[in-house]
Amino acid sequence: MTLGCAGWFGGFGAFLLVAALGGLGYAVGGFLERGGDLRDLRDLRDLRDLRGPQVPARGRR
């Protein structure tokens, strides 16, 4: 119903925005329901630790 109202009054851009935010809220809510912690989500921003050591490209200094 919310998507319908957003699409009717705000247009297609508002429809997409509400759908994206609703999906994000659904995913975060499911993560927290399964026992996740908000600090775990904050730590996902630091992707440098997940990629491992940085190797410089050849020919660049």
PDB file of C-alpha atoms in Angstrom:
ATOM      1  CA  MET A   1       0.000   0.000   0.000  1.00  0.00           C
ATOM      2  CA  THR A   2       2.883   2.330   0.774  1.00  0.00           C
ATOM      3  CA  LEU A   3       4.477   1.649  -2.590  1.00  0.00           C
ATOM      4  CA  GLY A   4       1.197   2.416  -4.318  1.00  0.00           C
ATOM      5  CA  CYS A   5       0.818   5.745  -2.534  1.00  0.00           C
ATOM      6  CA  ALA A   6       4.443   6.671  -3.219  1.00  0.00           C
ATOM      7  CA  GLY A   7       4.010   5.850  -6.902  1.00  0.00           C
ATOM      8  CA  TRP A   8       0.713   7.700  -7.193  1.00  0.00           C
ATOM      9  CA  PHE A   9       1.714  10.910  -5.425  1.00  0.00           C
ATOM     10  CA  GLY A  10       5.469  11.011  -5.997  1.00  0.00           C
ATOM     11  CA  GLY A  11       5.975   9.290  -9.327  1.00  0.00           C
ATOM     12  CA  PHE A  12       8.242   6.454 -10.360  1.00  0.00           C
ATOM     13  CA  GLY A  13      11.330   7.867  -8.605  1.00  0.00           C
ATOM     14  CA  ALA A  14       9.519   7.940  -5.274  1.00  0.00           C
ATOM     15  CA  PHE A  15       8.278   4.399  -5.915  1.00  0.00           C
ATOM     16  CA  LEU A  16      11.863   3.171  -6.415  1.00  0.00           C
ATOM     17  CA  LEU A  17      13.135   5.053  -3.373  1.00  0.00           C
ATOM     18  CA  VAL A  18      10.456   3.623  -1.092  1.00  0.00           C
ATOM     19  CA  ALA A  19      11.020   0.117  -2.491  1.00  0.00           C
ATOM     20  CA  ALA A  20      14.798   0.339  -1.942  1.00  0.00           C
ATOM     21  CA  LEU A  21      14.466   1.683   1.593  1.00  0.00           C
ATOM     22  CA  GLY A  22      11.838  -0.927   2.403  1.00  0.00           C
ATOM     23  CA  GLY A  23      14.111  -3.705   1.144  1.00  0.00           C
ATOM     24  CA  LEU A  24      17.025  -2.345   3.135  1.00  0.00           C
ATOM     25  CA  GLY A  25      14.909  -2.166   6.272  1.00  0.00           C
ATOM     26  CA  TYR A  26      13.667  -5.711   5.699  1.00  0.00           C
ATOM     27  CA  ALA A  27      17.236  -7.025   5.319  1.00  0.00           C
ATOM     28  CA  VAL A  28      18.546  -5.197   8.401  1.00  0.00           C
ATOM     29  CA  GLY A  29      15.524  -6.305  10.443  1.00  0.00           C
ATOM     30  CA  GLY A  30      16.062  -9.924   9.434  1.00  0.00           C
ATOM     31  CA  PHE A  31      19.751  -9.667  10.315  1.00  0.00           C
ATOM     32  CA  LEU A  32      18.946  -8.275  13.754  1.00  0.00           C
ATOM     33  CA  GLU A  33      16.246 -10.914  14.346  1.00  0.00           C
ATOM     34  CA  ARG A  34      18.795 -13.672  13.748  1.00  0.00           C
ATOM     35  CA  GLY A  35      20.960 -12.309  16.549  1.00  0.00           C
ATOM     36  CA  GLY A  36      23.113  -9.846  14.659  1.00  0.00           C
ATOM     37  CA  ASP A  37      24.357  -6.654  16.250  1.00  0.00           C
ATOM     38  CA  LEU A  38      24.403  -3.134  14.826  1.00  0.00           C
ATOM     39  CA  ARG A  39      28.155  -2.997  15.468  1.00  0.00           C
ATOM     40  CA  ASP A  40      28.555  -5.903  13.027  1.00  0.00           C
ATOM     41  CA  LEU A  41      26.889  -3.850  10.294  1.00  0.00           C
ATOM     42  CA  ARG A  42      29.102  -0.864  11.085  1.00  0.00           C
ATOM     43  CA  ASP A  43      32.206  -3.017  10.791  1.00  0.00           C
ATOM     44  CA  LEU A  44      31.209  -4.147   7.287  1.00  0.00           C
ATOM     45  CA  ARG A  45      32.042  -0.664   6.003  1.00  0.00           C
ATOM     46  CA  ASP A  46      35.760  -1.324   6.503  1.00  0.00           C
ATOM     47  CA  LEU A  47      36.337  -3.597   3.521  1.00  0.00           C
ATOM     48  CA  ARG A  48      40.111  -3.203   3.642  1.00  0.00           C
ATOM     49  CA  ASP A  49      40.328  -5.983   6.222  1.00  0.00           C
ATOM     50  CA  LEU A  50      38.284  -8.341   4.028  1.00  0.00           C
ATOM     51  CA  ARG A  51      40.387  -7.810   0.903  1.00  0.00           C
ATOM     52  CA  GLY A  52      43.652  -8.787   2.596  1.00  0.00           C
ATOM     53  CA  PRO A  53      47.000  -7.100   2.052  1.00  0.00           C
ATOM     54  CA  GLN A  54      47.193  -4.527  -0.716  1.00  0.00           C
ATOM     55  CA  VAL A  55      49.634  -5.401  -3.485  1.00  0.00           C
ATOM     56  CA  PRO A  56      50.867  -2.485  -5.594  1.00  0.00           C
ATOM     57  CA  ALA A  57      50.253  -2.737  -9.346  1.00  0.00           C
ATOM     58  CA  ARG A  58      53.252  -3.391 -11.590  1.00  0.00           C
ATOM     59  CA  GLY A  59      54.802  -0.359 -13.215  1.00  0.00           C
ATOM     60  CA  ARG A  60      53.290   2.102 -10.764  1.00  0.00           C
ATOM     61  CA  ARG A  61      55.175   3.848  -8.018  1.00  0.00           C
TER      62      ARG A  61
END
